[in-house]
mmCIF file of C-alpha atoms in Angstrom:
data_model
loop_
_atom_site.group_PDB
_atom_site.id
_atom_site.type_symbol
_atom_site.label_atom_id
_atom_site.label_comp_id
_atom_site.label_asym_id
_atom_site.label_seq_id
_atom_site.Cartn_x
_atom_site.Cartn_y
_atom_site.Cartn_z
ATOM 1 C CA UNK W 1288 0.010 0.005 0.020
ATOM 2 C CA UNK W 1289 1.499 3.336 -1.064
ATOM 3 C CA UNK W 1290 1.265 5.968 1.651
ATOM 4 C CA UNK W 1291 -0.322 9.282 0.713
ATOM 5 C CA UNK W 1292 2.836 11.139 1.635
ATOM 6 C CA UNK W 1293 4.774 9.154 -0.943
ATOM 7 C CA UNK W 1294 2.069 9.596 -3.531
ATOM 8 C CA UNK W 1295 1.940 13.350 -3.047
ATOM 9 C CA UNK W 1296 5.667 13.811 -3.248
ATOM 10 C CA UNK W 1297 5.919 11.569 -6.335
ATOM 11 C CA UNK W 1298 3.235 13.537 -8.157
ATOM 12 C CA UNK W 1299 4.867 16.807 -7.386
ATOM 13 C CA UNK W 1300 8.109 15.519 -8.879
ATOM 14 C CA UNK W 1301 6.710 13.568 -11.847
ATOM 15 C CA UNK W 1302 3.219 14.687 -12.564
ATOM 16 C CA UNK W 1303 -0.076 12.910 -12.211
ATOM 17 C CA UNK W 1304 1.256 9.375 -12.336
ATOM 18 C CA UNK W 1305 1.077 6.628 -9.742
ATOM 19 C CA UNK W 1306 4.405 5.827 -8.027
ATOM 20 C CA UNK W 1307 5.752 2.303 -7.994
ATOM 21 C CA UNK W 1308 5.750 0.347 -4.768
ATOM 22 C CA UNK W 1309 8.712 1.295 -2.622
ATOM 23 C CA UNK W 1310 9.317 1.855 1.137
ATOM 24 C CA UNK W 1311 7.563 4.896 2.596
ATOM 25 C CA UNK W 1312 10.801 5.737 4.402
ATOM 26 C CA UNK W 1313 12.039 7.167 1.131
ATOM 27 C CA UNK W 1314 9.375 9.936 1.278
ATOM 28 C CA UNK W 1315 11.557 12.469 3.107
ATOM 29 C CA UNK W 1316 14.167 12.286 0.371
ATOM 30 C CA UNK W 1317 11.563 13.024 -2.285
ATOM 31 C CA UNK W 1318 10.274 16.033 -0.309
ATOM 32 C CA UNK W 1319 13.420 18.132 -0.430
ATOM 33 C CA UNK W 1320 12.822 21.795 -1.116
ATOM 34 C CA UNK W 1321 14.849 24.984 -0.838
ATOM 35 C CA UNK W 1322 13.986 27.101 2.205
ATOM 36 C CA UNK W 1323 14.629 30.824 1.920
ATOM 37 C CA UNK W 1324 12.745 32.110 5.008
ATOM 38 C CA UNK W 1325 13.700 30.907 8.453
ATOM 39 C CA UNK W 1326 12.149 31.142 11.880
ATOM 40 C CA UNK W 1327 13.932 32.743 14.881
ATOM 41 C CA UNK W 1328 14.154 29.333 16.558
ATOM 42 C CA UNK W 1329 17.860 28.799 17.440
ATOM 43 C CA UNK W 1330 19.787 25.771 16.265
ATOM 44 C CA UNK W 1331 22.127 24.685 19.026
ATOM 45 C CA UNK W 1332 25.821 24.364 18.259
ATOM 46 C CA UNK W 1333 25.743 20.835 19.675
ATOM 47 C CA UNK W 1334 23.311 19.875 16.936
ATOM 48 C CA UNK W 1335 25.508 21.581 14.318
ATOM 49 C CA UNK W 1336 28.427 19.547 15.622
ATOM 50 C CA UNK W 1337 26.430 16.409 14.989
ATOM 51 C CA UNK W 1338 25.531 17.576 11.449
ATOM 52 C CA UNK W 1339 29.199 18.271 10.685
ATOM 53 C CA UNK W 1340 30.034 14.816 11.932
ATOM 54 C CA UNK W 1341 27.366 13.468 9.552
ATOM 55 C CA UNK W 1342 29.039 15.407 6.715
ATOM 56 C CA UNK W 1343 32.381 13.897 7.652
ATOM 57 C CA UNK W 1344 30.821 10.455 7.533
ATOM 58 C CA UNK W 1345 30.116 10.813 3.806
ATOM 59 C CA UNK W 1346 32.189 8.875 1.316
ATOM 60 C CA UNK W 1347 35.581 10.416 0.437
ATOM 61 C CA UNK W 1348 37.905 9.125 -2.246
ATOM 62 C CA UNK W 1349 40.909 7.323 -0.732
ATOM 63 C CA UNK W 1350 40.030 8.946 2.637
ATOM 64 C CA UNK W 1351 41.759 12.105 1.430
ATOM 65 C CA UNK W 1352 38.930 14.287 2.790
ATOM 66 C CA UNK W 1353 39.606 17.156 0.359
ATOM 67 C CA UNK W 1354 36.986 19.484 1.761
ATOM 68 C CA UNK W 1355 36.382 21.846 4.670
ATOM 69 C CA UNK W 1356 33.534 23.981 5.890
ATOM 70 C CA UNK W 1357 33.488 27.408 7.525
ATOM 71 C CA UNK W 1358 30.538 28.567 9.581
ATOM 72 C CA UNK W 1359 29.959 32.300 9.433
ATOM 73 C CA UNK W 1360 27.967 33.878 12.265
ATOM 74 C CA UNK W 1361 29.549 37.290 12.651
ATOM 75 C CA UNK W 1362 26.973 39.851 11.331
ATOM 76 C CA UNK W 1363 29.551 42.058 9.556
ATOM 77 C CA UNK W 1364 31.090 39.082 7.790
ATOM 78 C CA UNK W 1365 27.619 37.862 6.876
ATOM 79 C CA UNK W 1366 26.928 41.273 5.377
ATOM 80 C CA UNK W 1367 30.036 41.050 3.256
ATOM 81 C CA UNK W 1368 29.064 37.597 2.032
ATOM 82 C CA UNK W 1369 25.523 38.863 1.328
ATOM 83 C CA UNK W 1370 26.965 41.581 -0.907
ATOM 84 C CA UNK W 1371 29.156 39.071 -2.825
ATOM 85 C CA UNK W 1372 26.349 36.474 -3.125
ATOM 86 C CA UNK W 1373 23.863 38.497 -5.169
ATOM 87 C CA UNK W 1374 22.293 40.006 -2.042
ATOM 88 C CA UNK W 1375 20.229 36.928 -1.251
ATOM 89 C CA UNK W 1376 18.320 37.749 1.926
ATOM 90 C CA UNK W 1377 18.594 34.230 3.391
ATOM 91 C CA UNK W 1378 22.360 34.687 3.621
ATOM 92 C CA UNK W 1379 21.695 37.371 6.222
ATOM 93 C CA UNK W 1380 18.706 35.761 7.936
ATOM 94 C CA UNK W 1381 19.540 32.057 8.301
ATOM 95 C CA UNK W 1382 20.478 31.003 11.835
ATOM 96 C CA UNK W 1383 23.549 29.315 10.380
ATOM 97 C CA UNK W 1384 25.536 29.985 7.189
ATOM 98 C CA UNK W 1385 28.265 27.677 5.920
ATOM 99 C CA UNK W 1386 30.819 28.049 3.181
ATOM 100 C CA UNK W 1387 31.789 24.644 1.839
ATOM 101 C CA UNK W 1388 35.287 24.482 0.445
ATOM 102 C CA UNK W 1389 37.354 22.335 -1.874
ATOM 103 C CA UNK W 1390 40.498 22.033 0.210
ATOM 104 C CA UNK W 1391 43.933 20.939 -0.952
ATOM 105 C CA UNK W 1392 45.745 23.094 1.621
ATOM 106 C CA UNK W 1393 45.355 20.758 4.653
ATOM 107 C CA UNK W 1394 46.578 17.679 2.838
ATOM 108 C CA UNK W 1395 49.473 19.570 1.221
ATOM 109 C CA UNK W 1396 50.613 20.768 4.673
ATOM 110 C CA UNK W 1397 50.271 17.293 6.128
ATOM 111 C CA UNK W 1398 52.189 15.682 3.238
ATOM 112 C CA UNK W 1399 54.938 18.357 3.337
ATOM 113 C CA UNK W 1400 55.370 17.782 7.058
ATOM 114 C CA UNK W 1401 56.336 14.164 6.445
ATOM 115 C CA UNK W 1402 58.585 14.889 3.478
ATOM 116 C CA UNK W 1403 56.121 14.340 0.630
ATOM 117 C CA UNK W 1404 55.825 16.952 -2.151
ATOM 118 C CA UNK W 1405 52.087 16.430 -2.813
ATOM 119 C CA UNK W 1406 52.873 17.512 -6.425
ATOM 120 C CA UNK W 1407 49.990 15.423 -7.732
ATOM 121 C CA UNK W 1408 47.533 17.917 -6.331
ATOM 122 C CA UNK W 1409 48.367 20.144 -9.307
ATOM 123 C CA UNK W 1410 46.480 17.727 -11.564
ATOM 124 C CA UNK W 1411 42.876 18.339 -12.568
ATOM 125 C CA UNK W 1412 41.901 14.907 -11.180
ATOM 126 C CA UNK W 1413 42.479 16.036 -7.613
ATOM 127 C CA UNK W 1414 40.435 19.189 -8.133
ATOM 128 C CA UNK W 1415 37.575 17.025 -9.421
ATOM 129 C CA UNK W 1416 38.063 14.754 -6.443
ATOM 130 C CA UNK W 1417 37.765 17.729 -4.060
ATOM 131 C CA UNK W 1418 34.555 18.880 -5.764
ATOM 132 C CA UNK W 1419 33.096 15.390 -5.358
ATOM 133 C CA UNK W 1420 34.114 15.203 -1.730
ATOM 134 C CA UNK W 1421 32.618 18.577 -0.855
ATOM 135 C CA UNK W 1422 29.343 17.810 -2.616
ATOM 136 C CA UNK W 1423 28.956 14.428 -0.978
ATOM 137 C CA UNK W 1424 29.737 15.906 2.454
ATOM 138 C CA UNK W 1425 27.317 18.791 2.117
ATOM 139 C CA UNK W 1426 24.475 16.601 0.841
ATOM 140 C CA UNK W 1427 24.986 14.096 3.694
ATOM 141 C CA UNK W 1428 24.746 17.030 6.112
ATOM 142 C CA UNK W 1429 21.615 18.297 4.349
ATOM 143 C CA UNK W 1430 19.902 14.927 4.461
ATOM 144 C CA UNK W 1431 20.615 14.667 8.162
ATOM 145 C CA UNK W 1432 19.351 18.223 8.803
ATOM 146 C CA UNK W 1433 16.151 17.700 6.847
ATOM 147 C CA UNK W 1434 15.503 14.437 8.748
ATOM 148 C CA UNK W 1435 15.493 16.610 11.939
ATOM 149 C CA UNK W 1436 13.000 19.116 10.566
ATOM 150 C CA UNK W 1437 15.561 21.735 9.489
ATOM 151 C CA UNK W 1438 15.478 23.521 6.178
ATOM 152 C CA UNK W 1439 18.343 24.450 3.874
ATOM 153 C CA UNK W 1440 19.198 26.523 0.865
ATOM 154 C CA UNK W 1441 22.354 26.060 -1.194
ATOM 155 C CA UNK W 1442 24.019 29.311 -2.337
ATOM 156 C CA UNK W 1443 25.848 28.789 -5.589
ATOM 157 C CA UNK W 1444 26.440 32.560 -5.728
ATOM 158 C CA UNK W 1445 29.404 32.035 -3.409
ATOM 159 C CA UNK W 1446 31.245 31.511 -6.683
ATOM 160 C CA UNK W 1447 30.192 34.887 -8.113
ATOM 161 C CA UNK W 1448 33.230 36.713 -6.692
ATOM 162 C CA UNK W 1449 35.828 34.090 -5.642
ATOM 163 C CA UNK W 1450 38.375 36.776 -4.859
ATOM 164 C CA UNK W 1451 36.055 38.597 -2.444
ATOM 165 C CA UNK W 1452 35.181 35.329 -0.733
ATOM 166 C CA UNK W 1453 38.876 34.471 -0.391
ATOM 167 C CA UNK W 1454 39.391 37.834 1.361
ATOM 168 C CA UNK W 1455 36.308 37.607 3.608
ATOM 169 C CA UNK W 1456 37.108 34.050 4.774
ATOM 170 C CA UNK W 1457 40.914 34.385 4.752
ATOM 171 C CA UNK W 1458 41.293 31.440 2.416
ATOM 172 C CA UNK W 1459 44.807 30.177 1.810
ATOM 173 C CA UNK W 1460 46.099 28.866 -1.532
ATOM 174 C CA UNK W 1461 44.658 25.469 -2.335
ATOM 175 C CA UNK W 1462 41.143 26.287 -1.128
ATOM 176 C CA UNK W 1463 38.032 27.371 -3.013
ATOM 177 C CA UNK W 1464 34.515 28.298 -1.889
ATOM 178 C CA UNK W 1465 32.347 25.912 -3.890
ATOM 179 C CA UNK W 1466 28.942 26.886 -2.472
ATOM 180 C CA UNK W 1467 27.261 28.306 0.593
ATOM 181 C CA UNK W 1468 24.582 26.673 2.673
ATOM 182 C CA UNK W 1469 21.865 28.386 4.731
ATOM 183 C CA UNK W 1470 20.400 26.276 7.537
ATOM 184 C CA UNK W 1471 17.709 26.706 10.148
ATOM 185 C CA UNK W 1472 14.101 25.899 10.973
ATOM 186 C CA UNK W 1473 11.689 26.975 8.245
ATOM 187 C CA UNK W 1474 9.549 30.027 8.978
ATOM 188 C CA UNK W 1475 6.008 29.339 10.261
ATOM 189 C CA UNK W 1476 3.583 28.850 7.452
ATOM 190 C CA UNK W 1477 6.285 28.883 4.799
ATOM 191 C CA UNK W 1478 5.146 27.894 1.353
ATOM 192 C CA UNK W 1479 7.975 26.472 -0.646
ATOM 193 C CA UNK W 1480 6.836 24.016 -3.244
ATOM 194 C CA UNK W 1481 8.856 21.046 -4.459
ATOM 195 C CA UNK W 1482 9.972 21.589 -8.015
ATOM 196 C CA UNK W 1483 9.060 19.011 -10.666
ATOM 197 C CA UNK W 1484 11.957 16.920 -11.932
ATOM 198 C CA UNK W 1485 12.803 15.427 -15.272
ATOM 199 C CA UNK W 1486 11.070 12.121 -15.971
ATOM 200 C CA UNK W 1487 13.063 9.281 -14.525
ATOM 201 C CA UNK W 1488 13.563 7.828 -18.016
ATOM 202 C CA UNK W 1489 15.269 11.093 -19.009
ATOM 203 C CA UNK W 1490 18.064 10.556 -16.451
ATOM 204 C CA UNK W 1491 18.116 6.782 -15.835
ATOM 205 C CA UNK W 1492 19.318 4.872 -18.880
ATOM 206 C CA UNK W 1493 19.768 1.103 -19.215
ATOM 207 C CA UNK W 1494 23.192 -0.170 -20.313
ATOM 208 C CA UNK W 1495 24.136 2.658 -22.705
ATOM 209 C CA UNK W 1496 23.453 6.361 -23.272
ATOM 210 C CA UNK W 1497 20.529 6.910 -25.710
ATOM 211 C CA UNK W 1498 20.862 8.657 -29.040
ATOM 212 C CA UNK W 1499 17.855 10.889 -28.314
ATOM 213 C CA UNK W 1500 16.348 12.245 -25.073
ATOM 214 C CA UNK W 1501 12.949 13.918 -25.100
ATOM 215 C CA UNK W 1502 12.096 16.438 -22.394
ATOM 216 C CA UNK W 1503 8.864 17.642 -24.034
ATOM 217 C CA UNK W 1504 6.587 16.186 -21.334
ATOM 218 C CA UNK W 1505 8.719 17.782 -18.653
ATOM 219 C CA UNK W 1506 8.651 21.137 -20.472
ATOM 220 C CA UNK W 1507 4.847 21.057 -20.254
ATOM 221 C CA UNK W 1508 4.913 20.173 -16.544
ATOM 222 C CA UNK W 1509 7.385 22.971 -15.846
ATOM 223 C CA UNK W 1510 5.380 25.448 -17.928
ATOM 224 C CA UNK W 1511 2.460 24.756 -15.574
ATOM 225 C CA UNK W 1512 4.679 25.017 -12.526
ATOM 226 C CA UNK W 1513 6.143 28.332 -13.673
ATOM 227 C CA UNK W 1514 2.600 29.631 -14.124
ATOM 228 C CA UNK W 1515 1.577 28.533 -10.661
ATOM 229 C CA UNK W 1516 4.646 30.271 -9.221
ATOM 230 C CA UNK W 1517 4.035 33.396 -11.339
ATOM 231 C CA UNK W 1518 7.346 32.762 -13.032
ATOM 232 C CA UNK W 1519 6.422 33.468 -16.679
ATOM 233 C CA UNK W 1520 4.554 30.271 -17.389
ATOM 234 C CA UNK W 1521 4.916 30.734 -21.154
ATOM 235 C CA UNK W 1522 8.605 29.796 -20.734
ATOM 236 C CA UNK W 1523 9.553 26.120 -20.710
ATOM 237 C CA UNK W 1524 12.385 24.442 -18.799
ATOM 238 C CA UNK W 1525 14.354 24.013 -22.062
ATOM 239 C CA UNK W 1526 14.061 27.721 -22.819
ATOM 240 C CA UNK W 1527 14.864 28.909 -19.270
ATOM 241 C CA UNK W 1528 17.724 26.461 -18.807
ATOM 242 C CA UNK W 1529 19.110 27.087 -22.309
ATOM 243 C CA UNK W 1530 19.362 30.801 -21.511
ATOM 244 C CA UNK W 1531 20.924 30.019 -18.127
ATOM 245 C CA UNK W 1532 23.827 28.212 -19.800
ATOM 246 C CA UNK W 1533 24.606 30.812 -22.453
ATOM 247 C CA UNK W 1534 27.667 33.037 -22.196
ATOM 248 C CA UNK W 1535 25.860 35.968 -20.573
ATOM 249 C CA UNK W 1536 24.535 34.528 -17.302
ATOM 250 C CA UNK W 1537 27.684 33.556 -15.453
ATOM 251 C CA UNK W 1538 27.440 36.523 -13.007
ATOM 252 C CA UNK W 1539 31.212 36.814 -12.608
ATOM 253 C CA UNK W 1540 31.956 33.088 -12.684
ATOM 254 C CA UNK W 1541 33.436 33.322 -16.181
ATOM 255 C CA UNK W 1542 36.626 34.405 -14.452
ATOM 256 C CA UNK W 1543 36.926 31.270 -12.324
ATOM 257 C CA UNK W 1544 39.394 29.280 -14.473
ATOM 258 C CA UNK W 1545 42.155 31.899 -14.189
ATOM 259 C CA UNK W 1546 41.394 32.468 -10.518
ATOM 260 C CA UNK W 1547 41.534 28.723 -9.729
ATOM 261 C CA UNK W 1548 44.900 28.412 -11.447
ATOM 262 C CA UNK W 1549 46.233 31.343 -9.413
ATOM 263 C CA UNK W 1550 44.856 29.697 -6.275
ATOM 264 C CA UNK W 1551 46.828 26.521 -7.002
ATOM 265 C CA UNK W 1552 44.246 24.299 -8.797
ATOM 266 C CA UNK W 1553 44.141 22.918 -12.373
ATOM 267 C CA UNK W 1554 47.838 23.500 -12.991
ATOM 268 C CA UNK W 1555 48.206 20.217 -14.911
#
């Protein structure tokens, strides 16, 4: 018997179709949403410590642990990050704000201390590895937080001005602010709908990658969603996303390659 909670979440993601039979315990993972308004209810540091431990428990390639996280609670520093992150109000208002970092610095120092050069960190592979590590750690933390009734909002705009973030957070060479994370209890009565997702068959392929992928059905579902959200419903996902990945919507991030090389990444 499919629980109504599962059915509701499934239909919000995939339209008016019946979900297959699977454990109802998966429902919370389907219900993820971005929270941009938070209550004044405090989140104790002891709980945050547990969430960071959850993040550290995520998979990490070769146990290298090429990531770090900085919590930012000082109001003046929050204000600076707010200015460099497209002035997103939740950066100021969230009870907790975290900057998640790709981090080669710690391992390089540890290796140098025992006589190893750590020269391999110059290769692109280890930058990719750090990005994977930081994403896995953050999402493990997010899943744990949401299981406890907390809400989150990722802040990709932390990459808008990498140089400003380096200054604000005193980042050494070999570190890079990949994204921010706002965390706290959602505001009372908050309405934040779950966004529809691509049909499963558009992302889950059997054995080999298909020669054609149709997103037309998803475009229609998203057109309806945009209309409900008063987000120009005449625009489809393909149109909106296509514009997002043109050369004119990088909001400062087009400079990242040169900055990353200067910071010690992607040298080989």
